[in-house]
Short mmCIF file of N, CA, C and O in Angstrom, two decimals:
data_model
loop_
_atom_site.label_atom_id
_atom_site.label_comp_id
_atom_site.label_asym_id
_atom_site.label_seq_id
_atom_site.Cartn_x
_atom_site.Cartn_y
_atom_site.Cartn_z
N UNK K 1 -12.33 61.88 -32.85
CA UNK K 1 -12.82 61.54 -31.39
C UNK K 1 -13.62 61.70 -30.82
O UNK K 1 -13.43 63.28 -30.47
N UNK K 2 -14.94 60.99 -30.48
CA UNK K 2 -16.06 62.10 -29.57
C UNK K 2 -15.82 61.95 -28.38
O UNK K 2 -15.34 61.50 -27.87
N UNK K 3 -15.80 62.74 -27.51
CA UNK K 3 -15.96 62.71 -26.43
C UNK K 3 -17.23 63.06 -25.86
O UNK K 3 -18.30 62.99 -26.35
N UNK K 4 -17.66 61.23 -24.73
CA UNK K 4 -18.66 61.41 -24.37
C UNK K 4 -18.90 62.07 -23.06
O UNK K 4 -17.95 62.60 -22.17
N UNK K 5 -20.22 62.73 -22.50
CA UNK K 5 -20.15 63.49 -21.58
C UNK K 5 -20.77 62.67 -20.65
O UNK K 5 -20.77 61.16 -20.69
N UNK K 6 -20.31 62.66 -19.26
CA UNK K 6 -20.83 62.42 -17.86
C UNK K 6 -21.86 61.48 -17.77
O UNK K 6 -22.73 62.42 -17.91
N UNK K 7 -21.68 59.95 -17.62
CA UNK K 7 -22.93 59.84 -17.47
C UNK K 7 -23.78 60.24 -16.18
O UNK K 7 -23.06 59.79 -15.48
N UNK K 8 -25.09 59.97 -16.08
CA UNK K 8 -25.19 60.77 -15.18
C UNK K 8 -25.85 59.25 -14.22
O UNK K 8 -26.31 58.60 -14.99
N UNK K 9 -26.03 58.92 -13.16
CA UNK K 9 -26.74 57.95 -12.48
C UNK K 9 -28.29 58.49 -12.58
O UNK K 9 -28.53 58.89 -12.56
N UNK K 10 -28.46 56.82 -12.64
CA UNK K 10 -30.02 57.23 -12.96
C UNK K 10 -30.85 57.70 -11.50
O UNK K 10 -30.26 57.26 -10.41
N UNK K 11 -31.82 58.25 -11.49
CA UNK K 11 -32.66 58.93 -10.73
C UNK K 11 -33.19 57.86 -9.87
O UNK K 11 -34.04 57.24 -10.82
N UNK K 12 -33.23 58.18 -8.48
CA UNK K 12 -34.22 57.37 -7.57
C UNK K 12 -35.37 58.60 -7.47
O UNK K 12 -35.36 59.20 -7.69
N UNK K 13 -36.57 57.29 -7.67
CA UNK K 13 -37.30 57.73 -7.55
C UNK K 13 -38.10 58.01 -5.50
O UNK K 13 -38.75 57.59 -5.05
N UNK K 14 -37.47 59.20 -5.93
CA UNK K 14 -37.75 59.63 -4.02
C UNK K 14 -39.00 60.63 -3.56
O UNK K 14 -39.67 60.31 -2.59
N UNK K 15 -39.84 60.98 -4.77
CA UNK K 15 -40.84 61.57 -4.40
C UNK K 15 -41.92 60.46 -3.93
O UNK K 15 -43.10 60.61 -2.94
N UNK K 16 -41.99 59.34 -4.64
CA UNK K 16 -43.36 58.50 -3.88
C UNK K 16 -42.49 58.14 -2.84
O UNK K 16 -43.21 57.89 -2.32
N UNK K 17 -41.22 57.78 -2.08
CA UNK K 17 -41.10 57.62 -1.12
C UNK K 17 -41.38 58.64 -0.13
O UNK K 17 -41.94 57.95 1.45
N UNK K 18 -41.03 59.54 -0.69
CA UNK K 18 -40.93 61.03 1.14
C UNK K 18 -42.42 60.69 0.75
O UNK K 18 -43.21 61.18 1.72
N UNK K 19 -43.20 60.84 -0.37
CA UNK K 19 -44.75 60.88 0.33
C UNK K 19 -45.08 60.06 1.25
O UNK K 19 -45.83 59.90 2.19
N UNK K 20 -45.02 58.67 1.04
CA UNK K 20 -45.86 57.75 1.45
C UNK K 20 -45.36 57.66 3.24
O UNK K 20 -45.98 57.24 3.97
N UNK K 21 -44.11 58.36 3.00
CA UNK K 21 -43.77 58.28 4.59
C UNK K 21 -44.50 59.22 5.18
O UNK K 21 -44.25 59.74 6.15
N UNK K 22 -44.17 60.91 4.39
CA UNK K 22 -44.78 61.89 4.95
C UNK K 22 -46.53 61.60 5.26
O UNK K 22 -47.29 61.96 6.45
N UNK K 23 -46.73 61.01 4.48
CA UNK K 23 -48.50 60.44 4.34
C UNK K 23 -48.37 59.45 6.03
O UNK K 23 -49.72 60.12 6.88
N UNK K 24 -47.52 58.47 6.02
CA UNK K 24 -47.88 57.67 7.26
C UNK K 24 -47.82 58.25 8.67
O UNK K 24 -47.93 57.86 9.82
N UNK K 25 -46.93 59.63 8.51
CA UNK K 25 -46.82 60.71 9.71
C UNK K 25 -47.90 61.38 9.45
O UNK K 25 -47.99 62.13 10.95
N UNK K 26 -48.64 61.53 9.09
CA UNK K 26 -50.10 62.54 9.21
C UNK K 26 -51.07 61.60 9.99
O UNK K 26 -51.65 60.79 9.64
N UNK K 27 -51.02 62.24 11.09
CA UNK K 27 -52.41 61.60 12.07
C UNK K 27 -53.72 61.44 11.68
O UNK K 27 -54.20 62.47 10.68
N UNK K 28 -54.91 61.66 12.36
CA UNK K 28 -55.77 61.42 11.33
C UNK K 28 -56.64 62.92 11.74
O UNK K 28 -57.45 62.93 10.80
N UNK K 29 -56.65 63.21 12.72
CA UNK K 29 -56.80 64.32 12.86
C UNK K 29 -56.64 65.64 11.85
O UNK K 29 -57.32 66.63 11.40
N UNK K 30 -54.88 65.53 11.90
CA UNK K 30 -54.77 66.88 10.53
C UNK K 30 -55.06 65.92 9.69
O UNK K 30 -55.66 66.93 8.93
N UNK K 31 -55.71 64.83 9.23
CA UNK K 31 -56.08 64.85 7.87
C UNK K 31 -57.44 65.39 7.50
O UNK K 31 -58.43 65.90 6.76
N UNK K 32 -58.17 65.46 9.20
CA UNK K 32 -59.69 65.38 9.29
C UNK K 32 -59.36 67.44 8.71
O UNK K 32 -60.34 67.67 8.86
N UNK K 33 -58.96 67.94 9.60
CA UNK K 33 -58.40 69.45 10.06
C UNK K 33 -58.26 69.78 8.55
O UNK K 33 -58.96 70.83 7.64
N UNK K 34 -56.96 69.00 7.63
CA UNK K 34 -57.20 69.40 5.98
C UNK K 34 -57.68 68.97 5.34
O UNK K 34 -58.43 70.57 4.67
N UNK K 35 -58.86 68.49 5.31
CA UNK K 35 -59.91 68.47 4.37
C UNK K 35 -60.85 68.93 4.85
O UNK K 35 -61.60 69.58 3.74
N UNK K 36 -61.00 69.65 6.24
CA UNK K 36 -62.36 70.58 6.76
C UNK K 36 -61.72 71.89 5.79
O UNK K 36 -62.61 72.96 5.56
N UNK K 37 -60.49 71.93 5.72
CA UNK K 37 -60.06 73.69 5.65
C UNK K 37 -60.20 73.35 4.06
O UNK K 37 -59.95 74.51 3.54
N UNK K 38 -59.86 72.14 2.97
CA UNK K 38 -59.74 72.70 1.69
C UNK K 38 -61.24 72.59 1.76
O UNK K 38 -61.81 73.68 0.36
N UNK K 39 -62.34 72.17 2.34
CA UNK K 39 -64.13 72.46 1.80
C UNK K 39 -64.13 73.91 2.06
O UNK K 39 -65.09 73.99 1.41
N UNK K 40 -63.92 73.98 3.21
CA UNK K 40 -64.35 75.34 3.97
C UNK K 40 -63.53 77.11 2.84
O UNK K 40 -64.29 77.68 2.53
N UNK K 41 -62.31 76.31 1.97
CA UNK K 41 -61.48 76.84 1.38
C UNK K 41 -62.50 76.99 -0.04
O UNK K 41 -62.31 78.06 -0.77
N UNK K 42 -62.80 75.76 -0.95
CA UNK K 42 -63.49 75.57 -1.59
C UNK K 42 -65.11 76.35 -1.74
O UNK K 42 -65.39 77.21 -2.39
N UNK K 43 -65.68 76.57 -0.30
CA UNK K 43 -67.00 77.32 -0.53
C UNK K 43 -66.44 78.48 -0.75
O UNK K 43 -67.38 78.97 -0.96
N UNK K 44 -65.73 78.65 0.39
CA UNK K 44 -65.41 80.68 0.12
C UNK K 44 -65.05 80.96 -1.10
O UNK K 44 -65.73 81.80 -1.62
N UNK K 45 -64.00 80.10 -1.92
CA UNK K 45 -63.74 81.01 -3.12
C UNK K 45 -65.04 80.83 -3.94
O UNK K 45 -65.21 81.81 -4.93
N UNK K 46 -65.86 80.01 -3.77
CA UNK K 46 -66.87 79.55 -4.93
C UNK K 46 -68.31 80.74 -4.16
O UNK K 46 -68.95 81.39 -4.70
N UNK K 47 -67.77 81.15 -3.13
CA UNK K 47 -69.21 82.40 -2.35
C UNK K 47 -68.38 83.72 -3.03
O UNK K 47 -69.06 84.82 -3.10
N UNK K 48 -67.17 83.91 -3.35
CA UNK K 48 -66.53 85.02 -3.71
C UNK K 48 -67.25 85.21 -5.01
O UNK K 48 -66.99 86.57 -5.62
N UNK K 49 -66.98 83.83 -5.97
CA UNK K 49 -67.05 84.50 -7.70
C UNK K 49 -68.49 85.48 -7.56
O UNK K 49 -68.39 86.52 -8.31
N UNK K 50 -69.89 84.88 -6.89
CA UNK K 50 -70.64 86.73 -7.11
C UNK K 50 -70.70 87.57 -6.83
O UNK K 50 -70.93 87.90 -7.06
N UNK K 51 -69.78 87.06 -5.70
CA UNK K 51 -69.35 88.91 -4.98
C UNK K 51 -68.66 89.63 -5.73
O UNK K 51 -68.01 90.75 -5.61
N UNK K 52 -67.78 89.52 -7.14
CA UNK K 52 -67.18 90.24 -8.32
C UNK K 52 -68.21 90.87 -8.98
O UNK K 52 -67.78 91.86 -9.33
N UNK K 53 -69.24 89.92 -8.65
CA UNK K 53 -70.03 91.42 -9.88
C UNK K 53 -71.15 92.36 -8.81
O UNK K 53 -71.44 93.41 -9.59
N UNK K 54 -71.60 91.30 -7.61
CA UNK K 54 -72.36 92.31 -6.82
C UNK K 54 -71.12 92.89 -5.46
O UNK K 54 -70.34 92.71 -5.77
N UNK K 55 -71.63 93.85 -5.25
CA UNK K 55 -71.50 94.56 -3.37
C UNK K 55 -70.94 93.77 -3.19
O UNK K 55 -71.62 92.69 -2.69
N UNK K 56 -69.03 93.65 -2.93
CA UNK K 56 -68.67 92.90 -1.97
C UNK K 56 -67.13 92.58 -2.71
O UNK K 56 -66.57 92.85 -3.03
N UNK K 57 -66.70 92.07 -1.68
CA UNK K 57 -65.10 92.16 -0.96
C UNK K 57 -64.92 90.63 -2.48
O UNK K 57 -64.39 89.38 -1.37
N UNK K 58 -65.16 90.68 -3.88
CA UNK K 58 -65.31 88.83 -4.41
C UNK K 58 -63.81 88.90 -5.00
O UNK K 58 -63.09 87.14 -4.45
N UNK K 59 -62.81 89.25 -5.05
CA UNK K 59 -61.52 89.03 -5.38
C UNK K 59 -60.62 88.77 -3.77
O UNK K 59 -60.20 87.80 -3.68
N UNK K 60 -61.14 89.07 -2.72
CA UNK K 60 -60.19 89.23 -1.72
C UNK K 60 -60.96 87.53 -1.06
O UNK K 60 -60.16 86.81 -0.60
N UNK K 61 -62.61 87.29 -1.29
CA UNK K 61 -62.95 86.14 -1.06
C UNK K 61 -62.14 84.89 -1.83
O UNK K 61 -62.20 83.89 -0.81
N UNK K 62 -62.10 84.93 -2.95
CA UNK K 62 -61.65 83.84 -4.05
C UNK K 62 -59.85 83.78 -3.53
O UNK K 62 -60.03 82.45 -3.31
N UNK K 63 -59.38 84.38 -3.11
CA UNK K 63 -58.15 84.58 -2.81
C UNK K 63 -58.14 84.05 -0.99
O UNK K 63 -56.57 83.44 -1.17
N UNK K 64 -58.64 84.55 -0.63
CA UNK K 64 -58.95 83.56 0.84
C UNK K 64 -59.51 82.58 0.73
O UNK K 64 -58.76 81.21 1.72
N UNK K 65 -60.51 81.98 -0.04
CA UNK K 65 -60.26 80.85 0.11
C UNK K 65 -59.25 79.66 -0.61
O UNK K 65 -59.09 78.56 -0.18
N UNK K 66 -58.56 80.15 -1.60
CA UNK K 66 -57.20 79.41 -2.16
C UNK K 66 -56.76 79.26 -1.10
O UNK K 66 -55.77 78.79 -1.11
N UNK K 67 -56.36 80.64 -0.42
CA UNK K 67 -55.07 80.73 0.54
C UNK K 67 -55.53 78.91 1.80
O UNK K 67 -54.89 78.46 2.44
N UNK K 68 -56.96 79.36 2.18
CA UNK K 68 -57.07 78.83 2.89
C UNK K 68 -57.38 76.82 2.57
O UNK K 68 -56.42 75.76 3.28
N UNK K 69 -57.48 76.81 1.30
CA UNK K 69 -57.46 75.39 0.56
C UNK K 69 -55.81 74.76 0.14
O UNK K 69 -55.87 73.86 0.66
N UNK K 70 -55.27 75.70 0.34
CA UNK K 70 -53.51 75.60 -0.24
C UNK K 70 -53.47 75.16 1.23
O UNK K 70 -52.27 74.03 1.74
N UNK K 71 -53.58 75.88 2.64
CA UNK K 71 -53.09 75.24 3.93
C UNK K 71 -52.94 74.03 4.38
O UNK K 71 -53.27 73.06 5.16
N UNK K 72 -54.84 73.59 3.56
CA UNK K 72 -55.59 72.62 4.43
C UNK K 72 -54.61 71.54 3.33
O UNK K 72 -54.81 70.42 3.63
N UNK K 73 -54.50 71.66 2.20
CA UNK K 73 -53.68 70.54 1.09
C UNK K 73 -52.45 70.41 2.23
O UNK K 73 -52.04 69.14 2.41
N UNK K 74 -51.89 71.12 2.55
CA UNK K 74 -50.87 71.26 3.71
C UNK K 74 -51.05 70.06 4.42
O UNK K 74 -50.01 69.14 4.65
N UNK K 75 -51.99 70.37 5.79
CA UNK K 75 -52.71 69.92 6.19
C UNK K 75 -52.60 68.33 5.82
O UNK K 75 -52.24 67.11 6.52
N UNK K 76 -53.48 68.39 5.15
CA UNK K 76 -53.61 67.00 5.16
C UNK K 76 -52.43 65.90 4.45
O UNK K 76 -52.53 64.77 5.23
N UNK K 77 -51.96 66.41 3.49
CA UNK K 77 -50.53 65.94 3.01
C UNK K 77 -49.53 65.68 4.32
O UNK K 77 -48.49 64.75 3.69
N UNK K 78 -49.58 66.86 5.04
CA UNK K 78 -48.18 66.81 5.59
C UNK K 78 -46.50 67.63 5.03
O UNK K 78 -46.06 67.18 5.84
N UNK K 79 -47.48 67.71 4.03
CA UNK K 79 -46.33 69.04 3.29
C UNK K 79 -45.78 70.18 4.05
O UNK K 79 -46.51 70.89 4.38
N UNK K 80 -44.43 70.09 4.16
CA UNK K 80 -44.13 71.57 4.64
C UNK K 80 -44.53 72.56 3.96
O UNK K 80 -44.17 72.73 2.68
N UNK K 81 -44.40 73.78 4.15
CA UNK K 81 -44.56 75.21 3.17
C UNK K 81 -43.61 75.35 2.41
O UNK K 81 -42.37 75.34 3.29
N UNK K 82 -43.83 76.09 1.67
CA UNK K 82 -42.91 76.73 0.71
C UNK K 82 -42.32 77.88 1.55
O UNK K 82 -43.06 78.62 2.25
N UNK K 83 -41.18 78.77 0.95
CA UNK K 83 -40.77 80.36 1.44
C UNK K 83 -41.49 81.06 1.21
O UNK K 83 -42.44 82.07 2.25
N UNK K 84 -42.60 80.85 0.28
CA UNK K 84 -43.54 82.12 -0.56
C UNK K 84 -44.71 81.65 0.86
O UNK K 84 -45.35 82.69 0.97
N UNK K 85 -45.42 79.91 0.68
CA UNK K 85 -46.53 79.82 1.33
C UNK K 85 -46.17 80.60 2.87
O UNK K 85 -46.99 80.77 3.88
N UNK K 86 -45.21 80.32 3.45
CA UNK K 86 -44.75 80.72 5.06
C UNK K 86 -44.76 82.52 4.82
O UNK K 86 -45.40 83.04 6.02
N UNK K 87 -44.42 83.00 3.96
CA UNK K 87 -44.29 84.50 3.82
C UNK K 87 -46.01 84.85 4.13
O UNK K 87 -46.72 85.86 4.75
N UNK K 88 -46.93 83.71 2.98
CA UNK K 88 -48.24 84.11 3.32
C UNK K 88 -48.98 83.60 4.12
O UNK K 88 -50.31 84.47 4.99
N UNK K 89 -48.44 82.70 4.92
CA UNK K 89 -48.87 82.21 6.32
C UNK K 89 -48.96 83.17 7.15
O UNK K 89 -49.65 83.71 8.65
N UNK K 90 -47.86 83.74 7.83
CA UNK K 90 -47.18 84.79 8.00
C UNK K 90 -48.31 86.36 8.24
O UNK K 90 -48.49 86.53 8.69
N UNK K 91 -48.46 86.73 7.21
CA UNK K 91 -48.93 87.74 6.89
C UNK K 91 -50.72 87.75 6.76
O UNK K 91 -51.39 88.47 6.89
N UNK K 92 -50.85 86.26 6.84
CA UNK K 92 -52.72 86.27 7.07
C UNK K 92 -52.83 86.39 8.55
O UNK K 92 -53.52 86.45 9.08
N UNK K 93 -51.28 85.55 9.29
CA UNK K 93 -51.71 85.69 10.83
C UNK K 93 -52.16 86.71 11.49
O UNK K 93 -52.33 87.47 11.86
N UNK K 94 -51.11 88.35 10.32
CA UNK K 94 -51.00 89.34 11.16
C UNK K 94 -52.33 90.17 10.54
O UNK K 94 -52.89 90.59 11.79
N UNK K 95 -53.01 89.76 9.54
CA UNK K 95 -54.36 90.55 9.56
C UNK K 95 -55.30 89.64 9.91
O UNK K 95 -56.08 90.36 10.65
N UNK K 96 -54.95 88.55 10.39
CA UNK K 96 -56.37 88.13 11.48
C UNK K 96 -56.75 88.46 12.69
O UNK K 96 -57.06 88.64 13.46
N UNK K 97 -55.26 89.32 13.22
CA UNK K 97 -54.64 89.20 14.17
C UNK K 97 -55.43 91.12 14.80
O UNK K 97 -55.77 91.13 15.61
N UNK K 98 -55.08 91.79 13.51
CA UNK K 98 -55.79 92.75 13.70
C UNK K 98 -57.45 92.78 13.21
O UNK K 98 -58.07 93.88 13.68
N UNK K 99 -57.45 92.09 12.36
CA UNK K 99 -58.89 91.76 12.81
C UNK K 99 -60.02 91.71 13.54
O UNK K 99 -60.95 91.89 13.90
N UNK K 100 -59.02 90.41 14.64
CA UNK K 100 -59.52 90.08 16.03
C UNK K 100 -60.06 91.17 16.84
O UNK K 100 -60.21 91.65 17.35
N UNK K 101 -58.56 92.18 16.57
CA UNK K 101 -58.72 93.72 17.56
C UNK K 101 -59.55 94.89 17.31
O UNK K 101 -60.10 95.25 17.93
N UNK K 102 -59.92 94.77 16.09
CA UNK K 102 -61.11 95.66 15.16
C UNK K 102 -62.25 95.30 15.98
O UNK K 102 -63.22 95.79 16.20
N UNK K 103 -62.47 94.07 15.94
CA UNK K 103 -63.48 93.52 16.30
C UNK K 103 -64.03 93.38 17.61
O UNK K 103 -64.85 94.23 17.71
N UNK K 104 -63.03 93.27 18.62
CA UNK K 104 -62.76 93.98 20.14
C UNK K 104 -63.22 95.42 20.39
O UNK K 104 -64.37 95.40 21.04
N UNK K 105 -62.75 96.29 19.18
CA UNK K 105 -63.13 97.28 19.15
C UNK K 105 -64.54 98.11 19.01
O UNK K 105 -64.89 98.54 19.66
N UNK K 106 -65.20 97.31 18.06
CA UNK K 106 -66.10 97.65 17.27
C UNK K 106 -67.25 96.81 19.09
O UNK K 106 -68.35 97.68 18.95
N UNK K 107 -66.94 95.46 19.16
CA UNK K 107 -67.99 95.08 20.00
C UNK K 107 -67.58 96.15 21.59
O UNK K 107 -69.35 96.50 22.41
N UNK K 108 -66.62 96.74 21.62
CA UNK K 108 -66.78 97.60 22.92
C UNK K 108 -67.17 98.65 22.77
O UNK K 108 -68.34 99.33 23.63
N UNK K 109 -67.19 99.45 21.51
CA UNK K 109 -67.87 100.36 20.86
C UNK K 109 -69.52 100.14 21.32
O UNK K 109 -70.65 101.25 21.53
N UNK K 110 -70.43 98.99 20.92
CA UNK K 110 -71.19 98.57 20.29
C UNK K 110 -72.08 98.29 21.80
O UNK K 110 -72.89 98.96 22.43
N UNK K 111 -71.33 97.97 23.33
CA UNK K 111 -71.65 97.69 24.19
C UNK K 111 -71.62 98.66 24.66
O UNK K 111 -72.82 99.30 25.07
N UNK K 112 -70.94 100.29 24.37
CA UNK K 112 -71.37 101.45 25.28
C UNK K 112 -72.15 101.92 24.21
O UNK K 112 -73.06 102.66 25.51
N UNK K 113 -72.61 101.77 23.49
CA UNK K 113 -73.58 101.77 22.71
C UNK K 113 -74.93 101.68 23.10
O UNK K 113 -76.51 102.95 23.18
N UNK K 114 -74.93 100.00 23.51
CA UNK K 114 -76.19 99.82 23.89
C UNK K 114 -76.57 100.36 25.55
O UNK K 114 -77.91 100.40 25.75
N UNK K 115 -75.60 100.34 26.45
CA UNK K 115 -76.10 100.79 27.55
C UNK K 115 -76.52 102.05 27.55
O UNK K 115 -77.44 102.57 27.89
N UNK K 116 -76.31 103.45 26.80
CA UNK K 116 -77.07 104.46 26.40
C UNK K 116 -78.32 104.03 25.90
O UNK K 116 -79.26 104.76 26.44
N UNK K 117 -78.52 103.35 24.66
CA UNK K 117 -79.70 103.26 24.24
C UNK K 117 -81.00 103.06 25.19
O UNK K 117 -81.99 103.03 25.66
N UNK K 118 -80.17 101.26 26.03
CA UNK K 118 -81.12 100.74 27.71
C UNK K 118 -81.51 102.08 28.44
O UNK K 118 -82.37 102.21 28.99
N UNK K 119 -80.40 102.56 28.86
CA UNK K 119 -80.63 104.13 29.49
C UNK K 119 -81.71 105.31 28.72
O UNK K 119 -82.80 105.30 30.03
N UNK K 120 -81.55 105.20 27.28
CA UNK K 120 -82.91 105.93 26.69
C UNK K 120 -84.45 105.12 26.61
O UNK K 120 -85.18 105.66 27.41
N UNK K 121 -84.24 103.91 26.86
CA UNK K 121 -85.48 102.82 26.85
C UNK K 121 -85.86 103.07 27.97
O UNK K 121 -87.22 103.60 28.23
N UNK K 122 -85.30 103.54 29.15
CA UNK K 122 -85.78 102.74 30.77
C UNK K 122 -86.15 104.24 30.77
O UNK K 122 -87.49 104.61 31.86
N UNK K 123 -85.79 105.52 30.68
CA UNK K 123 -86.03 106.76 30.49
C UNK K 123 -87.78 106.99 29.42
O UNK K 123 -88.08 107.88 30.61
N UNK K 124 -87.04 106.95 28.94
CA UNK K 124 -88.68 107.15 27.95
C UNK K 124 -90.30 106.18 28.61
O UNK K 124 -91.07 106.42 28.42
N UNK K 125 -89.59 104.93 28.75
CA UNK K 125 -90.62 103.83 29.78
C UNK K 125 -91.16 104.31 30.19
O UNK K 125 -92.27 104.53 30.80
N UNK K 126 -90.45 105.27 31.51
CA UNK K 126 -90.99 105.99 32.76
C UNK K 126 -92.03 106.59 32.18
O UNK K 126 -92.74 107.20 32.69
N UNK K 127 -91.33 107.68 31.61
CA UNK K 127 -92.17 108.74 30.86
C UNK K 127 -93.44 108.14 30.78
O UNK K 127 -94.54 108.86 30.70
N UNK K 128 -93.24 107.22 30.08
CA UNK K 128 -95.22 106.90 28.92
C UNK K 128 -95.32 106.19 30.50
O UNK K 128 -96.88 106.51 30.04
N UNK K 129 -95.07 105.62 31.05
CA UNK K 129 -95.88 104.62 32.72
C UNK K 129 -96.10 105.72 33.13
O UNK K 129 -97.78 106.01 33.98
N UNK K 130 -95.72 107.17 33.78
CA UNK K 130 -96.06 108.04 34.30
C UNK K 130 -97.48 109.11 33.23
O UNK K 130 -98.35 109.39 33.91
N UNK K 131 -97.07 109.50 32.16
CA UNK K 131 -98.64 109.67 31.29
C UNK K 131 -100.07 108.65 31.10
O UNK K 131 -100.43 109.44 31.72
N UNK K 132 -99.65 107.47 31.46
CA UNK K 132 -100.38 106.91 31.29
C UNK K 132 -101.19 106.64 32.31
O UNK K 132 -101.91 106.43 32.76
N UNK K 133 -100.20 106.99 33.44
CA UNK K 133 -100.69 106.55 34.91
C UNK K 133 -101.93 108.44 35.49
O UNK K 133 -102.85 107.86 35.59
N UNK K 134 -100.87 109.07 34.79
CA UNK K 134 -101.45 110.52 34.77
C UNK K 134 -103.53 110.59 33.50
O UNK K 134 -104.59 110.97 34.08
N UNK K 135 -103.32 109.44 32.82
CA UNK K 135 -104.23 109.65 31.79
C UNK K 135 -105.54 108.92 33.02
O UNK K 135 -106.61 108.78 32.53
N UNK K 136 -104.75 107.89 33.71
CA UNK K 136 -105.67 106.91 34.05
C UNK K 136 -106.53 107.03 35.55
O UNK K 136 -108.15 107.10 35.97
N UNK K 137 -106.48 108.20 36.06
CA UNK K 137 -107.08 109.41 36.98
C UNK K 137 -107.98 110.68 36.35
O UNK K 137 -107.59 111.22 35.38
N UNK K 138 -109.42 110.03 36.91
CA UNK K 138 -110.17 111.20 36.13
C UNK K 138 -109.84 112.34 37.16
O UNK K 138 -109.64 112.86 38.04
#
């Protein structure tokens, strides 16, 4: 006597239904944003390829481009991020905040340096003007 395995009910094709319902709820602005992110990610990844050979952060540029393209694809389709993508997005947000803070510090330092350079230029110009006036008198 043969034992029959439990017959499984036929699988519903949920993928196409959920894709079409997700696509319907994605606004035109989200699609444009997603398409532009995908394009920017592709450009960034392509720019990273020669940087692997030349001096520069090639691998980081390729990884950043791939991450940006992935984020754009999610925005375009309306797909929710996976747990790994959520963690990567959180790490990218932290890195962005750190980069913004460091850029602000560098800008403030450059501003202080520019003030010192400007003061030095004014002093030097005044000395030059006095020297030119001194030569002009016979």
